[in-house]
Amino acid sequence: MSGANDLSAFGRVRNGQEVLRIGLRGGGLRMSLLTHGARVQDLRLDGVAHPLVIGADTLGPYLDQMGYHGAIVGRFANRIAGAGFTLDGQEVRTDANEFGRQTLHGGVDGASSQIWAVQSADADTAVLTLELPDGHMGFPGNLRVTATYALPGDGTLALDINATCDAATVCSFAHHGYFALQDGGSVADQTLWIDADRYLPVDDTMIPTADAPAPVDGTRFDFRKPRRIGTAGLDHNFCLNNADGGLRRVVQVVVPDGLSLEVLTDQPGLQIYDSARQPELIGLEGRRHGAFAGIALETQAWPDAVNRPDFPTAVLRPGEVYRHAVRYRFTR
């Protein structure tokens, strides 16, 4: 893993663009970022021997089956039914990169596939920027995105994403890291708490159903009291309580040995994926990761919000600023 305030070459993508790795250190954490997808490649906590995320030692896996691992996804995270929506009376068609009929994470060439520019980097903070042009993956408007990663202290990883546009568009980014809090352990054995009274039921293509949102009460999606995750399968959006735009604690994961991850955010939704369908991967330092090896905790707008006027809006207009704050706090 690269050291603090270190900038080094990490390889080149298929079109020849260079990927850089940025090393940060602070507050008991060490982290490596890649300009490819503005992704967290490695994350370590002092006193813990293993990586806290599923990452890769080389660029190749990120160009193949690990395309979303650790990356910022967008310009619209999660799914858009029918690969399209209507905005201000105009029909918009977006890249149908999932099942040939819906859009996932902004399309096949979304933010996770882009080379972000390094605006600044010091010992504990890096600022990356991205320009998504009008019409990119079908989305309207030129979009300028800034992602600030920082290690401010107390075992906390802070991520702030801001975006502005020159025409009405939709905007929802998410950090798609897979947290591996146990070295070789299973997510199923970890304890989960979520501050959410409702969730979004989905159909067989992972699109929210007409009756969404639904109460978690009496379902297997009720994690308002901490309990074991198990293997029933989680790949759902939770409709977070107190979604008034303020930063608040929304989820906690605790592993049997006591390591804990708390997430704070200002977003209305949290997609949790238990990696049940993850194929076997070779991760950092040759570690093997299969199903249930890591958990994704993706703070974001609600999926398919662009087609659901009853969901919190994801529309961004000129003169407005999209803001997304998330904090990952590790304790032992």
GROMACS .gro file of C-alpha atoms in nm:
model
  332
    1MET     CA    1   0.000   0.000   0.000
    2SER     CA    2   0.130   0.345  -0.088
    3GLY     CA    3   0.240   0.575   0.192
    4ALA     CA    4   0.101   0.907   0.308
    5ASN     CA    5   0.098   1.188   0.051
    6ASP     CA    6   0.229   0.948  -0.216
    7LEU     CA    7   0.134   0.972  -0.584
    8SER     CA    8   0.236   0.689  -0.815
    9ALA     CA    9   0.146   0.523  -1.144
   10PHE     CA   10  -0.090   0.225  -1.119
   11GLY     CA   11  -0.125   0.125  -1.484
   12ARG     CA   12  -0.317   0.226  -1.795
   13VAL     CA   13  -0.673   0.158  -1.907
   14ARG     CA   14  -0.746   0.012  -2.249
   15ASN     CA   15  -0.743   0.349  -2.427
   16GLY     CA   16  -0.398   0.425  -2.287
   17GLN     CA   17  -0.496   0.674  -2.016
   18GLU     CA   18  -0.278   0.653  -1.708
   19VAL     CA   19  -0.424   0.563  -1.369
   20LEU     CA   20  -0.268   0.717  -1.059
   21ARG     CA   21  -0.268   0.590  -0.702
   22ILE     CA   22  -0.285   0.837  -0.413
   23GLY     CA   23  -0.181   0.740  -0.061
   24LEU     CA   24  -0.339   0.910   0.239
   25ARG     CA   25  -0.284   0.869   0.612
   26GLY     CA   26  -0.457   1.019   0.915
   27GLY     CA   27  -0.662   0.949   1.225
   28GLY     CA   28  -0.553   0.587   1.256
   29LEU     CA   29  -0.634   0.503   0.892
   30ARG     CA   30  -0.424   0.449   0.580
   31MET     CA   31  -0.587   0.456   0.240
   32SER     CA   32  -0.501   0.421  -0.127
   33LEU     CA   33  -0.720   0.588  -0.390
   34LEU     CA   34  -0.719   0.534  -0.765
   35THR     CA   35  -0.806   0.799  -1.021
   36HIS     CA   36  -0.990   0.523  -1.213
   37GLY     CA   37  -1.342   0.556  -1.077
   38ALA     CA   38  -1.221   0.771  -0.784
   39ARG     CA   39  -1.211   0.439  -0.603
   40VAL     CA   40  -1.081   0.326  -0.266
   41GLN     CA   41  -0.831   0.054  -0.355
   42ASP     CA   42  -0.707  -0.024  -0.004
   43LEU     CA   43  -0.803   0.085   0.348
   44ARG     CA   44  -0.630  -0.009   0.674
   45LEU     CA   45  -0.696   0.064   1.041
   46ASP     CA   46  -0.406   0.079   1.284
   47GLY     CA   47  -0.398  -0.237   1.492
   48VAL     CA   48  -0.592  -0.445   1.236
   49ALA     CA   49  -0.375  -0.670   1.020
   50HIS     CA   50  -0.608  -0.713   0.723
   51PRO     CA   51  -0.753  -0.469   0.465
   52LEU     CA   52  -1.098  -0.328   0.548
   53VAL     CA   53  -1.214  -0.338   0.185
   54ILE     CA   54  -1.217  -0.582  -0.103
   55GLY     CA   55  -0.965  -0.443  -0.349
   56ALA     CA   56  -0.712  -0.556  -0.607
   57ASP     CA   57  -0.333  -0.527  -0.624
   58THR     CA   58  -0.336  -0.446  -0.996
   59LEU     CA   59  -0.557  -0.252  -1.237
   60GLY     CA   60  -0.674  -0.551  -1.443
   61PRO     CA   61  -0.953  -0.675  -1.213
   62TYR     CA   62  -1.105  -0.325  -1.201
   63LEU     CA   63  -1.142  -0.335  -1.580
   64ASP     CA   64  -1.330  -0.664  -1.556
   65GLN     CA   65  -1.536  -0.824  -1.277
   66MET     CA   66  -1.445  -0.566  -1.009
   67GLY     CA   67  -1.561  -0.264  -1.207
   68TYR     CA   68  -1.768  -0.119  -0.922
   69HIS     CA   69  -1.554  -0.226  -0.625
   70GLY     CA   70  -1.455   0.079  -0.424
   71ALA     CA   71  -1.563   0.321  -0.696
   72ILE     CA   72  -1.792   0.622  -0.709
   73VAL     CA   73  -2.085   0.526  -0.932
   74GLY     CA   74  -2.315   0.765  -1.124
   75ARG     CA   75  -2.428   1.005  -1.262
   76PHE     CA   76  -2.727   0.812  -1.132
   77ALA     CA   77  -2.640   0.536  -0.886
   78ASN     CA   78  -2.850   0.219  -0.883
   79ARG     CA   79  -3.118   0.145  -1.144
   80ILE     CA   80  -3.340   0.329  -1.390
   81ALA     CA   81  -3.634   0.121  -1.513
   82GLY     CA   82  -3.674   0.103  -1.889
   83ALA     CA   83  -3.345   0.288  -1.942
   84GLY     CA   84  -3.524   0.619  -1.959
   85PHE     CA   85  -3.740   0.884  -1.798
   86THR     CA   86  -3.919   1.211  -1.871
   87LEU     CA   87  -3.765   1.538  -1.754
   88ASP     CA   88  -3.946   1.869  -1.804
   89GLY     CA   89  -4.164   1.709  -2.069
   90GLN     CA   90  -3.870   1.570  -2.267
   91GLU     CA   91  -3.808   1.197  -2.304
   92VAL     CA   92  -3.458   1.091  -2.203
   93ARG     CA   93  -3.309   0.758  -2.312
   94THR     CA   94  -3.014   0.626  -2.113
   95ASP     CA   95  -2.768   0.343  -2.168
   96ALA     CA   96  -2.939   0.004  -2.121
   97ASN     CA   97  -2.640  -0.171  -1.965
   98GLU     CA   98  -2.837  -0.416  -1.747
   99PHE     CA   99  -3.047  -0.693  -1.906
  100GLY     CA  100  -3.055  -0.478  -2.219
  101ARG     CA  101  -3.352  -0.286  -2.080
  102GLN     CA  102  -3.250  -0.076  -1.778
  103THR     CA  103  -2.967   0.148  -1.664
  104LEU     CA  104  -2.733   0.053  -1.380
  105HIS     CA  105  -2.496   0.299  -1.210
  106GLY     CA  106  -2.506   0.557  -1.488
  107GLY     CA  107  -2.443   0.322  -1.780
  108VAL     CA  108  -2.160   0.105  -1.903
  109ASP     CA  109  -1.922   0.403  -1.916
  110GLY     CA  110  -2.038   0.576  -1.598
  111ALA     CA  111  -1.832   0.757  -1.337
  112SER     CA  112  -1.682   0.431  -1.211
  113SER     CA  113  -1.511   0.380  -1.550
  114GLN     CA  114  -1.378   0.734  -1.584
  115ILE     CA  115  -1.032   0.871  -1.508
  116TRP     CA  116  -1.083   1.146  -1.253
  117ALA     CA  117  -0.844   1.441  -1.236
  118VAL     CA  118  -0.643   1.512  -0.921
  119GLN     CA  119  -0.720   1.868  -0.817
  120SER     CA  120  -0.516   1.847  -0.497
  121ALA     CA  121  -0.364   1.592  -0.261
  122ASP     CA  122  -0.185   1.621   0.071
  123ALA     CA  123  -0.113   1.387   0.359
  124ASP     CA  124  -0.474   1.320   0.463
  125THR     CA  125  -0.698   1.471   0.192
  126ALA     CA  126  -0.743   1.429  -0.184
  127VAL     CA  127  -0.977   1.619  -0.414
  128LEU     CA  128  -1.073   1.456  -0.746
  129THR     CA  129  -1.282   1.608  -1.025
  130LEU     CA  130  -1.475   1.474  -1.322
  131GLU     CA  131  -1.653   1.635  -1.618
  132LEU     CA  132  -1.943   1.437  -1.766
  133PRO     CA  133  -2.052   1.596  -2.096
  134ASP     CA  134  -2.406   1.663  -2.213
  135GLY     CA  135  -2.546   1.341  -2.363
  136HIS     CA  136  -2.300   1.113  -2.185
  137MET     CA  137  -2.473   0.776  -2.148
  138GLY     CA  138  -2.785   0.962  -2.265
  139PHE     CA  139  -2.811   1.198  -1.969
  140PRO     CA  140  -2.873   1.568  -2.038
  141GLY     CA  141  -2.647   1.851  -1.924
  142ASN     CA  142  -2.278   1.900  -1.866
  143LEU     CA  143  -2.205   1.785  -1.511
  144ARG     CA  144  -1.900   1.886  -1.308
  145VAL     CA  145  -1.832   1.660  -1.011
  146THR     CA  146  -1.593   1.703  -0.718
  147ALA     CA  147  -1.513   1.422  -0.474
  148THR     CA  148  -1.319   1.501  -0.157
  149TYR     CA  149  -1.175   1.210   0.041
  150ALA     CA  150  -1.033   1.291   0.384
  151LEU     CA  151  -0.907   1.113   0.696
  152PRO     CA  152  -0.997   1.371   0.964
  153GLY     CA  153  -0.937   1.157   1.273
  154ASP     CA  154  -1.099   0.906   1.509
  155GLY     CA  155  -1.083   0.624   1.256
  156THR     CA  156  -1.311   0.811   1.015
  157LEU     CA  157  -1.310   0.813   0.635
  158ALA     CA  158  -1.498   1.119   0.507
  159LEU     CA  159  -1.630   1.153   0.153
  160ASP     CA  160  -1.804   1.462   0.018
  161ILE     CA  161  -1.939   1.469  -0.338
  162ASN     CA  162  -2.060   1.792  -0.497
  163ALA     CA  163  -2.191   1.848  -0.850
  164THR     CA  164  -2.321   2.133  -1.065
  165CYS     CA  165  -2.484   2.135  -1.408
  166ASP     CA  166  -2.566   2.373  -1.695
  167ALA     CA  167  -2.901   2.211  -1.784
  168ALA     CA  168  -3.163   2.017  -1.593
  169THR     CA  169  -3.043   1.663  -1.527
  170VAL     CA  170  -3.063   1.386  -1.268
  171CYS     CA  171  -2.784   1.332  -1.019
  172SER     CA  172  -2.715   1.070  -0.753
  173PHE     CA  173  -2.368   0.937  -0.680
  174ALA     CA  174  -2.271   0.657  -0.441
  175HIS     CA  175  -1.954   0.506  -0.301
  176HIS     CA  176  -1.964   0.138  -0.398
  177GLY     CA  177  -1.706  -0.003  -0.158
  178TYR     CA  178  -1.725  -0.358  -0.028
  179PHE     CA  179  -1.624  -0.359   0.338
  180ALA     CA  180  -1.451  -0.677   0.455
  181LEU     CA  181  -1.441  -0.629   0.830
  182GLN     CA  182  -1.329  -0.988   0.897
  183ASP     CA  183  -1.027  -1.147   0.734
  184GLY     CA  184  -1.191  -1.440   0.558
  185GLY     CA  185  -1.510  -1.416   0.761
  186SER     CA  186  -1.868  -1.404   0.635
  187VAL     CA  187  -2.102  -1.106   0.633
  188ALA     CA  188  -2.372  -1.350   0.744
  189ASP     CA  189  -2.218  -1.368   1.092
  190GLN     CA  190  -2.203  -0.993   1.141
  191THR     CA  191  -2.458  -0.783   1.330
  192LEU     CA  192  -2.647  -0.509   1.147
  193TRP     CA  193  -2.847  -0.208   1.267
  194ILE     CA  194  -3.030   0.027   1.027
  195ASP     CA  195  -3.225   0.342   1.113
  196ALA     CA  196  -3.504   0.276   0.864
  197ASP     CA  197  -3.875   0.210   0.913
  198ARG     CA  198  -3.929   0.144   0.541
  199TYR     CA  199  -3.756  -0.025   0.250
  200LEU     CA  200  -3.814  -0.068  -0.123
  201PRO     CA  201  -3.944  -0.409  -0.234
  202VAL     CA  202  -3.813  -0.496  -0.581
  203ASP     CA  203  -3.913  -0.714  -0.874
  204ASP     CA  204  -3.695  -0.983  -1.033
  205THR     CA  205  -3.487  -0.718  -1.213
  206MET     CA  206  -3.424  -0.521  -0.891
  207ILE     CA  207  -3.660  -0.235  -0.984
  208PRO     CA  208  -3.879  -0.102  -0.699
  209THR     CA  209  -4.233  -0.238  -0.717
  210ALA     CA  210  -4.546  -0.025  -0.745
  211ASP     CA  211  -4.625  -0.067  -0.375
  212ALA     CA  212  -4.282   0.059  -0.263
  213PRO     CA  213  -4.192   0.185  -0.010
  214ALA     CA  214  -4.316  -0.070   0.240
  215PRO     CA  215  -4.278  -0.096   0.619
  216VAL     CA  216  -3.999  -0.317   0.749
  217ASP     CA  217  -4.214  -0.415   1.047
  218GLY     CA  218  -4.275  -0.791   1.044
  219THR     CA  219  -4.033  -0.856   0.757
  220ARG     CA  220  -3.678  -0.988   0.734
  221PHE     CA  221  -3.573  -0.631   0.649
  222ASP     CA  222  -3.633  -0.503   1.001
  223PHE     CA  223  -3.291  -0.417   1.143
  224ARG     CA  224  -3.409  -0.142   1.377
  225LYS     CA  225  -3.271  -0.359   1.656
  226PRO     CA  226  -2.924  -0.505   1.590
  227ARG     CA  227  -2.933  -0.863   1.469
  228ARG     CA  228  -2.733  -1.114   1.266
  229ILE     CA  229  -2.739  -1.052   0.890
  230GLY     CA  230  -2.775  -1.417   0.786
  231THR     CA  231  -2.791  -1.555   0.431
  232ALA     CA  232  -3.148  -1.473   0.322
  233GLY     CA  233  -3.009  -1.212   0.083
  234LEU     CA  234  -2.984  -0.834   0.096
  235ASP     CA  235  -2.966  -0.612  -0.212
  236HIS     CA  236  -3.225  -0.350  -0.122
  237ASN     CA  237  -3.266   0.020  -0.060
  238PHE     CA  238  -3.361   0.126   0.291
  239CYS     CA  239  -3.558   0.451   0.323
  240LEU     CA  240  -3.365   0.622   0.598
  241ASN     CA  241  -3.540   0.795   0.885
  242ASN     CA  242  -3.498   1.168   0.949
  243ALA     CA  243  -3.395   1.235   0.588
  244ASP     CA  244  -3.397   1.613   0.624
  245GLY     CA  245  -3.059   1.671   0.464
  246GLY     CA  246  -2.862   1.665   0.788
  247LEU     CA  247  -2.572   1.433   0.864
  248ARG     CA  248  -2.687   1.155   1.097
  249ARG     CA  249  -2.595   0.799   1.201
  250VAL     CA  250  -2.788   0.553   0.984
  251VAL     CA  251  -2.622   0.210   0.999
  252GLN     CA  252  -2.379   0.006   1.205
  253VAL     CA  253  -2.209  -0.325   1.131
  254VAL     CA  254  -2.031  -0.515   1.410
  255VAL     CA  255  -1.821  -0.827   1.360
  256PRO     CA  256  -1.783  -1.102   1.623
  257ASP     CA  257  -1.435  -0.984   1.727
  258GLY     CA  258  -1.573  -0.639   1.809
  259LEU     CA  259  -1.461  -0.432   1.509
  260SER     CA  260  -1.740  -0.187   1.424
  261LEU     CA  261  -1.828   0.030   1.124
  262GLU     CA  262  -2.076   0.316   1.164
  263VAL     CA  263  -2.202   0.516   0.866
  264LEU     CA  264  -2.332   0.871   0.883
  265THR     CA  265  -2.489   1.046   0.583
  266ASP     CA  266  -2.720   1.323   0.466
  267GLN     CA  267  -2.878   1.108   0.193
  268PRO     CA  268  -3.235   0.967   0.191
  269GLY     CA  269  -3.144   0.612   0.090
  270LEU     CA  270  -2.904   0.331   0.172
  271GLN     CA  271  -2.856   0.036  -0.063
  272ILE     CA  272  -2.718  -0.262   0.126
  273TYR     CA  273  -2.570  -0.553  -0.069
  274ASP     CA  274  -2.435  -0.856   0.115
  275SER     CA  275  -2.231  -0.977  -0.187
  276ALA     CA  276  -2.429  -1.303  -0.198
  277ARG     CA  277  -2.381  -1.327  -0.576
  278GLN     CA  278  -2.016  -1.226  -0.584
  279PRO     CA  279  -1.799  -1.472  -0.778
  280GLU     CA  280  -1.467  -1.574  -0.631
  281LEU     CA  281  -1.215  -1.291  -0.659
  282ILE     CA  282  -0.845  -1.261  -0.587
  283GLY     CA  283  -0.809  -0.954  -0.370
  284LEU     CA  284  -0.534  -0.763  -0.196
  285GLU     CA  285  -0.225  -0.967  -0.106
  286GLY     CA  286  -0.375  -1.273  -0.275
  287ARG     CA  287  -0.680  -1.298  -0.049
  288ARG     CA  288  -0.970  -1.499  -0.192
  289HIS     CA  289  -1.316  -1.345  -0.167
  290GLY     CA  290  -1.636  -1.526  -0.255
  291ALA     CA  291  -2.003  -1.489  -0.168
  292PHE     CA  292  -2.075  -1.294   0.154
  293ALA     CA  293  -1.713  -1.177   0.177
  294GLY     CA  294  -1.798  -0.808   0.203
  295ILE     CA  295  -2.087  -0.569   0.251
  296ALA     CA  296  -2.170  -0.265   0.037
  297LEU     CA  297  -2.326   0.028   0.222
  298GLU     CA  298  -2.425   0.270  -0.056
  299THR     CA  299  -2.574   0.601   0.057
  300GLN     CA  300  -2.771   0.754  -0.231
  301ALA     CA  301  -3.104   0.869  -0.372
  302TRP     CA  302  -3.372   0.603  -0.401
  303PRO     CA  303  -3.338   0.376  -0.707
  304ASP     CA  304  -3.555   0.468  -1.006
  305ALA     CA  305  -3.644   0.799  -0.841
  306VAL     CA  306  -3.636   0.952  -1.190
  307ASN     CA  307  -3.952   0.755  -1.276
  308ARG     CA  308  -4.123   0.779  -0.938
  309PRO     CA  309  -4.267   1.122  -0.848
  310ASP     CA  310  -4.361   0.974  -0.509
  311PHE     CA  311  -3.989   0.923  -0.427
  312PRO     CA  312  -3.751   1.200  -0.310
  313THR     CA  313  -3.640   1.391  -0.618
  314ALA     CA  314  -3.302   1.337  -0.784
  315VAL     CA  315  -3.336   1.626  -1.030
  316LEU     CA  316  -3.054   1.882  -1.038
  317ARG     CA  317  -3.098   2.219  -1.208
  318PRO     CA  318  -2.860   2.500  -1.308
  319GLY     CA  319  -2.773   2.717  -1.010
  320GLU     CA  320  -2.823   2.430  -0.765
  321VAL     CA  321  -2.548   2.224  -0.602
  322TYR     CA  322  -2.579   1.850  -0.551
  323ARG     CA  323  -2.429   1.764  -0.212
  324HIS     CA  324  -2.361   1.420  -0.071
  325ALA     CA  325  -2.180   1.365   0.258
  326VAL     CA  326  -2.092   1.025   0.403
  327ARG     CA  327  -1.870   0.926   0.695
  328TYR     CA  328  -1.736   0.575   0.762
  329ARG     CA  329  -1.623   0.543   1.124
  330PHE     CA  330  -1.423   0.238   1.236
  331THR     CA  331  -1.380   0.147   1.603
  332ARG     CA  332  -1.254  -0.153   1.800
   0.00000   0.00000   0.00000
